[in-house]
XYZ file of C-alpha atoms in Angstrom:
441
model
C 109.950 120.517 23.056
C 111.219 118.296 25.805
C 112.320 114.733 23.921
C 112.934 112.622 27.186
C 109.994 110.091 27.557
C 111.028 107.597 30.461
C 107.245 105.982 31.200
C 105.089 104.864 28.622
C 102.059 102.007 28.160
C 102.583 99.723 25.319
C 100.195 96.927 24.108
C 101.893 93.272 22.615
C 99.883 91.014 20.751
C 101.512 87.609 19.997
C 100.563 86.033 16.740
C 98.140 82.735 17.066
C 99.329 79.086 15.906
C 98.409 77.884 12.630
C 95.754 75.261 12.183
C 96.739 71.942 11.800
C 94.919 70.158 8.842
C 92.581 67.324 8.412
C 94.044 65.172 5.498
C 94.319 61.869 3.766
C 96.356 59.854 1.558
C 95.286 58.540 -0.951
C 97.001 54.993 -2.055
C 96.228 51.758 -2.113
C 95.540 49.447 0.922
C 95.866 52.136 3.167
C 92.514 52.386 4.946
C 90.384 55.147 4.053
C 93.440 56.553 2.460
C 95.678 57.311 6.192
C 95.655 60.572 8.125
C 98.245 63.227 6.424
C 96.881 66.062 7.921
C 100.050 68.588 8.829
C 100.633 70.853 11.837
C 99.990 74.809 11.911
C 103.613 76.652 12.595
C 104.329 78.413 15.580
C 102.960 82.039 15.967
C 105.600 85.092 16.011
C 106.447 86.220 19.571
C 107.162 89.794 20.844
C 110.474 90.559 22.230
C 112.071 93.612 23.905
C 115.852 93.401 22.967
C 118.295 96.619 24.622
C 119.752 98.260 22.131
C 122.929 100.678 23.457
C 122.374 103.332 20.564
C 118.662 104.158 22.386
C 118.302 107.055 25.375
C 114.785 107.182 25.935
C 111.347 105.791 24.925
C 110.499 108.441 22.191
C 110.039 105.956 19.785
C 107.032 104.018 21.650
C 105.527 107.475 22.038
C 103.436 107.354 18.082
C 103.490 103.390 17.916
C 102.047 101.692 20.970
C 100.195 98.797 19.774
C 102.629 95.852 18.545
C 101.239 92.631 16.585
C 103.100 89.344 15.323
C 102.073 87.381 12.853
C 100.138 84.393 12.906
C 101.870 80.796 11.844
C 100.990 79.368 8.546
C 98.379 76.396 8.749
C 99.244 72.737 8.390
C 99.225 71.244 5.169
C 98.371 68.140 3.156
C 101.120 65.786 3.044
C 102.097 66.139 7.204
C 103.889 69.459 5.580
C 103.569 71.434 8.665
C 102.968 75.353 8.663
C 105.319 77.763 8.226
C 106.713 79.672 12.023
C 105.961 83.536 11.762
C 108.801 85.482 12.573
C 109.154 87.574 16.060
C 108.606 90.936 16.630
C 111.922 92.278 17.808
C 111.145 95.956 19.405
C 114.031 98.193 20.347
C 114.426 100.169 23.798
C 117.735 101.777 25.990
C 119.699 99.699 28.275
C 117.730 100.315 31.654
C 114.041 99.493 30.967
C 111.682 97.936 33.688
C 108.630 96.196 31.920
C 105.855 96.258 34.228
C 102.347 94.025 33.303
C 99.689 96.548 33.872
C 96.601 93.847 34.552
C 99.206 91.941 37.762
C 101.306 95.099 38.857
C 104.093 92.782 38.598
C 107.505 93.538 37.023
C 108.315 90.876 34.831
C 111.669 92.219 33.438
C 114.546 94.499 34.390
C 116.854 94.979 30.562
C 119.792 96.288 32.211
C 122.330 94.376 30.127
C 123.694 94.705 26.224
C 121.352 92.527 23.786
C 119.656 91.696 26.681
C 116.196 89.861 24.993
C 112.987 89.752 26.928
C 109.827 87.449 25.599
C 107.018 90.119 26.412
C 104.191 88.112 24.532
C 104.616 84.457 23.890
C 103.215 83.277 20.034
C 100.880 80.403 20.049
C 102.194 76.935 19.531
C 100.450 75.499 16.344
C 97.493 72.895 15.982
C 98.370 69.422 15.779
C 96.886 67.808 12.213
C 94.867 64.605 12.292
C 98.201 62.424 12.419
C 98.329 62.838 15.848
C 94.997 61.720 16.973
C 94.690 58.512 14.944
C 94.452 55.301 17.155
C 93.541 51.404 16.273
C 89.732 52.368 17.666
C 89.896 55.403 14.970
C 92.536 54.939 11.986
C 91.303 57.919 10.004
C 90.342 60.686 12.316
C 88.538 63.698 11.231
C 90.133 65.684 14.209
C 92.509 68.683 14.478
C 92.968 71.382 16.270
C 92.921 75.226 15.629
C 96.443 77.025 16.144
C 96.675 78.463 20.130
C 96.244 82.135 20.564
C 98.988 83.959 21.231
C 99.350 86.087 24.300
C 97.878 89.144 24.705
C 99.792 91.407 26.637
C 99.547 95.465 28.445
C 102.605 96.596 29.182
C 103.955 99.874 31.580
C 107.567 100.357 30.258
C 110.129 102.277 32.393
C 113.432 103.834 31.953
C 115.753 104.314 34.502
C 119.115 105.914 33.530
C 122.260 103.730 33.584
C 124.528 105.781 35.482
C 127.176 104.882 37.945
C 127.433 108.312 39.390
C 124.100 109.827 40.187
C 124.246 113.912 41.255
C 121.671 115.023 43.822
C 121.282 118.219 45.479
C 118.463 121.457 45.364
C 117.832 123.229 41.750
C 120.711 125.706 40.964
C 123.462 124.528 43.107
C 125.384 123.659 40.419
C 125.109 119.716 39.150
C 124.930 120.613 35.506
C 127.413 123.098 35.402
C 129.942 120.002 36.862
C 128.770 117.722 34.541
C 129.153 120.295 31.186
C 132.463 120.106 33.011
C 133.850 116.930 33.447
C 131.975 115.149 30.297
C 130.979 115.688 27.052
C 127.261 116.449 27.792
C 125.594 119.996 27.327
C 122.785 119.985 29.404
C 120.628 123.315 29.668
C 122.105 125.858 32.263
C 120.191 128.873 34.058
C 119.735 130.246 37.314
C 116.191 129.660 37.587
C 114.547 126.543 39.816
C 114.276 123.484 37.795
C 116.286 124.041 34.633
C 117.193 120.614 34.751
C 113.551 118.620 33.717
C 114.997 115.541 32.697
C 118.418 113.892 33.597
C 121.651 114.251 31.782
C 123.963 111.370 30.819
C 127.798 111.982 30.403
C 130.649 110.352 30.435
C 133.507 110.905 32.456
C 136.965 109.858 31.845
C 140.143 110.047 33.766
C 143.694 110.497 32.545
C 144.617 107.074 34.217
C 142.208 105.405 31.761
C 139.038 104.725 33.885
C 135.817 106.349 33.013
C 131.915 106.116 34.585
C 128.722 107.355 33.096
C 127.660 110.337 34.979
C 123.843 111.514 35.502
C 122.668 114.820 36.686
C 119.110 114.545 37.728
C 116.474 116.980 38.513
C 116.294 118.621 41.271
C 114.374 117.688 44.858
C 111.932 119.415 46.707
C 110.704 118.799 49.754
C 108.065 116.616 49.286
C 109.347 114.706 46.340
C 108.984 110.755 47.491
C 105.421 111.696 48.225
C 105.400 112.579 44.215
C 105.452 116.502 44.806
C 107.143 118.177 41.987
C 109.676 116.446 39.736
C 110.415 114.197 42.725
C 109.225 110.930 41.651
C 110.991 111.053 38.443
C 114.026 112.304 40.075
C 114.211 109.259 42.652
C 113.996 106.824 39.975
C 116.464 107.110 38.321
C 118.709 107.674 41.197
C 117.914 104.065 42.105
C 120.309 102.258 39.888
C 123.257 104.735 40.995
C 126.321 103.287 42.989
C 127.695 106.894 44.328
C 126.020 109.715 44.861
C 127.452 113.396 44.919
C 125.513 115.492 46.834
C 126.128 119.357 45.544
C 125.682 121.798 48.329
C 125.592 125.679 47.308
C 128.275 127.095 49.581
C 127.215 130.823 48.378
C 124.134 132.062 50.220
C 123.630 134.613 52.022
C 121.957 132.610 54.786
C 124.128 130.461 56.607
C 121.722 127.980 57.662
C 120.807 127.456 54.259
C 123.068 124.809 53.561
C 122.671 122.415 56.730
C 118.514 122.596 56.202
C 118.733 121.689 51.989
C 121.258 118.939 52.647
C 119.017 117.280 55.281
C 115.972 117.946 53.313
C 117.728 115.779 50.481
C 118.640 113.071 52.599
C 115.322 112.966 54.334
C 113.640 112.865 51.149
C 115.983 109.733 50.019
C 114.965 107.994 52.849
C 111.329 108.317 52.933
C 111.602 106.637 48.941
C 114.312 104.054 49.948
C 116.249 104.466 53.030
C 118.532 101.434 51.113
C 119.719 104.886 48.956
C 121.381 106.211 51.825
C 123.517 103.136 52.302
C 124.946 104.031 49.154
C 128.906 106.090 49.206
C 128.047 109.352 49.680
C 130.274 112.341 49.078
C 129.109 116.024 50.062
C 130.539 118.199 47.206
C 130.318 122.320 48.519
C 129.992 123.842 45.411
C 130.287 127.800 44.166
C 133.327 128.169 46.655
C 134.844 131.146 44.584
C 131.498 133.217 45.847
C 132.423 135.740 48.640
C 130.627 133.683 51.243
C 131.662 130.155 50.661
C 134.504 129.829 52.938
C 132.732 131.053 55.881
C 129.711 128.871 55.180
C 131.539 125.550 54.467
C 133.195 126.204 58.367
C 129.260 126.399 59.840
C 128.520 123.543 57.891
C 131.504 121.311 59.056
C 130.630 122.494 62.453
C 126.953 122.016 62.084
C 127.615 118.214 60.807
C 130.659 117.366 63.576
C 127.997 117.693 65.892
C 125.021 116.292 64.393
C 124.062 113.326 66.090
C 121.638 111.892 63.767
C 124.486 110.663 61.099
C 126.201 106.955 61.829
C 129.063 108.646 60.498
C 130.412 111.795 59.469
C 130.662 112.356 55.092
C 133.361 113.290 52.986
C 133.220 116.584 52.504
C 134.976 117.856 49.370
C 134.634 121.639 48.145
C 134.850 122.856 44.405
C 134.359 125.737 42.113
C 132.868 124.274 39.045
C 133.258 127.737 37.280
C 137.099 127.678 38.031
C 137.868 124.181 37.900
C 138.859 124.119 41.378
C 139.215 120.218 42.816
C 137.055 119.203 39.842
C 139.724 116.720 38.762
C 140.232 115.575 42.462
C 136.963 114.709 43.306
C 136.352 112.683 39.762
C 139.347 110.641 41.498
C 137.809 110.092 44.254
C 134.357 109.157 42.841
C 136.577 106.603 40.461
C 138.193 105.173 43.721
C 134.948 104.891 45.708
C 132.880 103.380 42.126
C 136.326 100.548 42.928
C 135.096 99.747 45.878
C 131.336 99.714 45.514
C 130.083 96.535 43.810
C 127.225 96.919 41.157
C 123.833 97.406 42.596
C 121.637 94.377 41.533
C 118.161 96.475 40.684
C 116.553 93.415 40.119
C 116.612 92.315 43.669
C 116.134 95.241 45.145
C 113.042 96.895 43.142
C 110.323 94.243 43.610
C 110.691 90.511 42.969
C 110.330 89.616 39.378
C 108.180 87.637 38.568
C 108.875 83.701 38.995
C 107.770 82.720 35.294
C 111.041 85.675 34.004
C 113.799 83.514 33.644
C 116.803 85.801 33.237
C 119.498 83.256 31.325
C 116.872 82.020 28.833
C 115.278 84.965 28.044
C 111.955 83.660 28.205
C 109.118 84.982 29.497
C 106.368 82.303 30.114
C 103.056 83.446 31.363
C 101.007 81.022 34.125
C 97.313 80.948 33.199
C 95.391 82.559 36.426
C 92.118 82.186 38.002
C 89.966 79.107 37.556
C 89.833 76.584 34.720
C 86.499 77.280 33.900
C 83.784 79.711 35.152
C 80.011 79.298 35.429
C 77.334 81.830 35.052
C 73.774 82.587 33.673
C 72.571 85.279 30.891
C 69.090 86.815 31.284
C 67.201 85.117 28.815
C 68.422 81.623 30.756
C 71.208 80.540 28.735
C 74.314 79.286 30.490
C 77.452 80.688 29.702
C 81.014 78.812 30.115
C 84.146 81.100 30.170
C 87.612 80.570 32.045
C 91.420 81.139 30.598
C 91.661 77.304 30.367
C 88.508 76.471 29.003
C 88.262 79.127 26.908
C 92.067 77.852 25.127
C 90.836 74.645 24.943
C 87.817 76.282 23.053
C 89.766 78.081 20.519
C 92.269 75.049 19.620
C 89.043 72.987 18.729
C 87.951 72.690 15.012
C 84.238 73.010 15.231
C 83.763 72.213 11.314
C 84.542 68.433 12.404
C 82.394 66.124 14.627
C 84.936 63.926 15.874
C 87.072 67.749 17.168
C 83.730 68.523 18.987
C 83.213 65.129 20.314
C 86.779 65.439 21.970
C 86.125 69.117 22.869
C 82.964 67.505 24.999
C 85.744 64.643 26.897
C 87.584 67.517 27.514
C 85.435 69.712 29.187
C 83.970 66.182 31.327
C 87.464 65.452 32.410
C 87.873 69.129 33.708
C 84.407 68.624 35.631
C 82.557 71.344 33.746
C 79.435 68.775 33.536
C 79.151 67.901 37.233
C 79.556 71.678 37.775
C 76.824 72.658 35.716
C 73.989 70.062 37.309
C 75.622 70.926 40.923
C 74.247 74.653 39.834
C 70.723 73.074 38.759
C 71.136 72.725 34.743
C 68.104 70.940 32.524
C 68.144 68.753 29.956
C 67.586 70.930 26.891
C 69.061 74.240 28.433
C 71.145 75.963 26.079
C 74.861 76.627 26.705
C 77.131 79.378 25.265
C 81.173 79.521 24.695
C 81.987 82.308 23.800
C 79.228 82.786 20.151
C 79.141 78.817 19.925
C 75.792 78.099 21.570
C 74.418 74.211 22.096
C 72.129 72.489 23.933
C 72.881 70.562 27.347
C 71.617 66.510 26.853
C 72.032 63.871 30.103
């Protein structure tokens, strides 16, 4: 059974604040005994942190659904709530997190213990303390803990290579890599052996080495998601040089020319940035009777293309025999010298502004309106809104006083004016969310 799992859907539920606590002292000449109600601790948070030992996203593919827990509620005292610990989830160095409900990317975990906040725990409910005043000396107010965030997640892997080999099935990329690394990726000579990429690691007698990726193979069609060619051009996007294999052994001569161009054409109609990236055209299977008088037509066929800005390396091997294998991981070490690391953040899609990078927080922007007005058949009028609906579930409806300041709250946002602007009564009934009361002038 194929292992490799490079897209999956995750859900992240942050835990909610604790409650803070309405509470009173009780000594002497203190009136009505002082407010000592403590604050509810901070809900656990949900973080992605890279861990190097990790290759794909098998593990999210039985456990989806991830849930913090809530902070511990305020206590008599001012003893404030206990914090919930985070949720620290696991996945391999190259993981995009995409929010499902914006499209957005909101992360790119392309570093080592790189930490991304995915859901954000809920800060906890202030006790009474906090709200007492010379007009009120001994509230009965507090608020409930905030929710946390609730969060639906698209997480993507893209491999971590610095060397990235393209070319048509068959011609020869995992053969080269079972080569020059360590890896022992499946070998036949059948179209698309190769259903997932291969990760090895090369390393050179003079000390350097570079991760090396052997991805499946293109067909024509492939950036408009035909075949494997989707999965294939993703994770050639975080590549620095690209070796293009080119089967030197056909029978037909013009195969070579028409599969190289088809690869290039299909880079460019995904990213034309990928074919700004070094380049080198590696002839493979040039022990095969035909080879040498194929790699002349191509050379020929290329000196006089006039399509290319300028003309590619062209550097032929026999993968079988060994043949220029150690020359050409040389040459890919010199040109990886000179080509700076490709910043996949910038160039994928913008993340968003509220993914701050250095502090590893990830802080999400309430959207849409404040509050939102509209009617249920039977007449009642029903209140919703992200902002609203927070202030809502921070409000301790066992105490007057909370619901009193709930109502200032919801004046001060304009929620009254908007409601008689749409043609309330006196007496109509209004509903948050199962709390249902009636509208008074």
């Amino acid at each position: 059974m194929n292992t490799f799992v490079d897209q999956i859907k995750i859900e992240a539920h942050a835990g909610k604040g604790g409650d803070g606590m309405v509470a009173f002292r009780r000594e002497k000449y203190v009136p009505n005994g002082g407010p000592a109600g403590g604050d509810g601790g901070r809900g656990g948070s949900i973080i992605l942190k890279v861990d190097e030992g990790l290759r794909t996203l098998m593990d999210f593919r039985y456990h989806r659904i991830f849930k913090a827990k809530n902070g511990g509620n305020g206590m008599n005292k001012q003893m404030t709530g206990a914090s919930a610990e985070d949720t620290v989830i696991a996945v391999p160095q190259g993981t995009t997190v995409r929010d499902l409900d914006t499209g957005q990317i909101i992360g790119d975990l392309v570093e080592k213990g790189q930490e991304l906040v995915i859901a954000k725990g809920g800060r906890g409910g202030r006790g009474n303390i906090h709200f007492a005043s010379a007009k009120n000396p001994a509230p009965e107010i507090a608020e409930n803990g905030e929710p946390g965030e609730d969060r639906y997640l698209e997480l993507e892997l893209k491999m971590l290579a610095d060397v990235g080999l393209i070319g048509f099935p068959s011609v020869g990329k995992s053969t080269l890599l079972s080569v020059v690394t360590g890896a022992k990726p499946k070998i036949a000579a059948y179209e698309f052996t190769t259903l997932v990429p291969n990760l090895g690691m090369v390393m050179l007698p003079d000390g350097r080495d570079f991760a090396m990726a052997d991805m499946p193979g293109l067909i024509e069609g492939a950036s408009k998601g035909i075949g494997l060619g989707l999965k294939f051009l993703r994770h050639i996007e975080r590549t620095r040089v690209l070796l293009h294999l080119v089967d030197m052994s056909s029978e037909d001569s013009e195969q070579a020319i028409n599969r190289y161009r088809q690869i290039n054409h299909e880079l460019a109609n995904y990213d034309p940035e990928l074919l700004k990236r070094p380049q080198v055209v590696v002839a493979t299977k040039m022990d095969m009777p035909n080879a040498e008088q194929n790699l002349a037509r191509f050379k020929q066929q290329l000196a006089t293309d006039q399509t290319l800005a300028k003309q590619p390396t062209i550097f032929p091997i026999s993968a079988v025999t060994h043949q220029g294998v150690q020359q050409l991981m040389q040459l890919t070490a010199d040109l990886l010298d000179q080509t700076p690391a490709f910043d996949s953040a910038s160039h994928d899609e913008q993340l968003t502004p509220e993914y701050e990078e250095a502090g590893k927080q990830f802080q999400k922007n309430p959207s849409g309106p404040a509050f939102t007005i509209s009617k249920d058949e039977d007449g009642t009028w029903v209140l919703g809104g992200e902002q609203l609906l927070r202030l809502f579930d921070m409000t301790d409806l066992t105490h007057e006083q909370s619901q009193l300041r709930f109502a200032r709250q919801m004046r001060q946002m304009g929620v009254d004016d908007a409601l008689r602007e749409k043609g309330i009564q006196n007496g109509d009934m209004v509903r948050i969310r199962k709390f249902v009361f009636e509208f008074i002038q």
